[in-house]
Coordinates of C-alpha atoms in Angstrom, one line a residue:
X1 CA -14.4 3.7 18.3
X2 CA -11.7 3.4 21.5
X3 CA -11.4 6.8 20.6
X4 CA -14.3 8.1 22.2
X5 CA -13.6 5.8 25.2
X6 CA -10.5 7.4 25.9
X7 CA -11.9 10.8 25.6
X8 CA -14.6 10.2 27.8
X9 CA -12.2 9.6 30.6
X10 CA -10.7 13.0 30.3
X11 CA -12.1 16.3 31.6
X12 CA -13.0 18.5 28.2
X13 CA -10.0 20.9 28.5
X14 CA -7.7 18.6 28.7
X15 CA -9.1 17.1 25.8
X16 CA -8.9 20.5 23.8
X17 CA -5.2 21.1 24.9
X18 CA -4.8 17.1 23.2
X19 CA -6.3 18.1 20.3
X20 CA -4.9 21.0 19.4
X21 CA -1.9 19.5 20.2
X22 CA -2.1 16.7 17.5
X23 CA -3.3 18.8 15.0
X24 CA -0.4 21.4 15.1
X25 CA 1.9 19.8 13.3
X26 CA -0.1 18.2 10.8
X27 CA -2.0 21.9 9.9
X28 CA 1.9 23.5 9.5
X29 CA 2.7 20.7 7.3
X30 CA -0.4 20.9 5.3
X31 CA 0.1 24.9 5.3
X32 CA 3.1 24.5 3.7
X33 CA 2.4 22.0 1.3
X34 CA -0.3 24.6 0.2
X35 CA 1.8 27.1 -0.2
X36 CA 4.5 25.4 -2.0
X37 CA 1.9 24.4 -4.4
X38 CA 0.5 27.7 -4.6
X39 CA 4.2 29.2 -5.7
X40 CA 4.7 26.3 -8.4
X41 CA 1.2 27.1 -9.9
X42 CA 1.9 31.1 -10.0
X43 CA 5.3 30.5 -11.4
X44 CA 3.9 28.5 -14.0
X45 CA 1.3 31.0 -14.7
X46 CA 3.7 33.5 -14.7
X47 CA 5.6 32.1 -17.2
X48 CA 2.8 31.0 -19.5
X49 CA 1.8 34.8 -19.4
X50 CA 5.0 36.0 -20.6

């Protein structure tokens, strides 16, 4: 909960700006995780298919 404390001290665009901030990375990794995943299950379909 020293979360919210933290935020409540900040003016709300600032607190946007953070948060987009931290999630950047995290939501690029997680895109490309899916998408690597998404390859490995069409290849496999692909070659189950054949």
């Amino acid at each position: 909960m020293d979360d919210v404390d933290k935020w409540s001290l900040i003016p709300v665009s600032q607190r946007q700006k953070c948060l987009i901030k931290d999630k950047l990375p995290s939501a690029k990794q997680r895109s490309a995780q899916q998408n690597r995943m998404m390859r490995r299950d069409f290849s496999r379909r692909q070659k189950s298919l054949m």
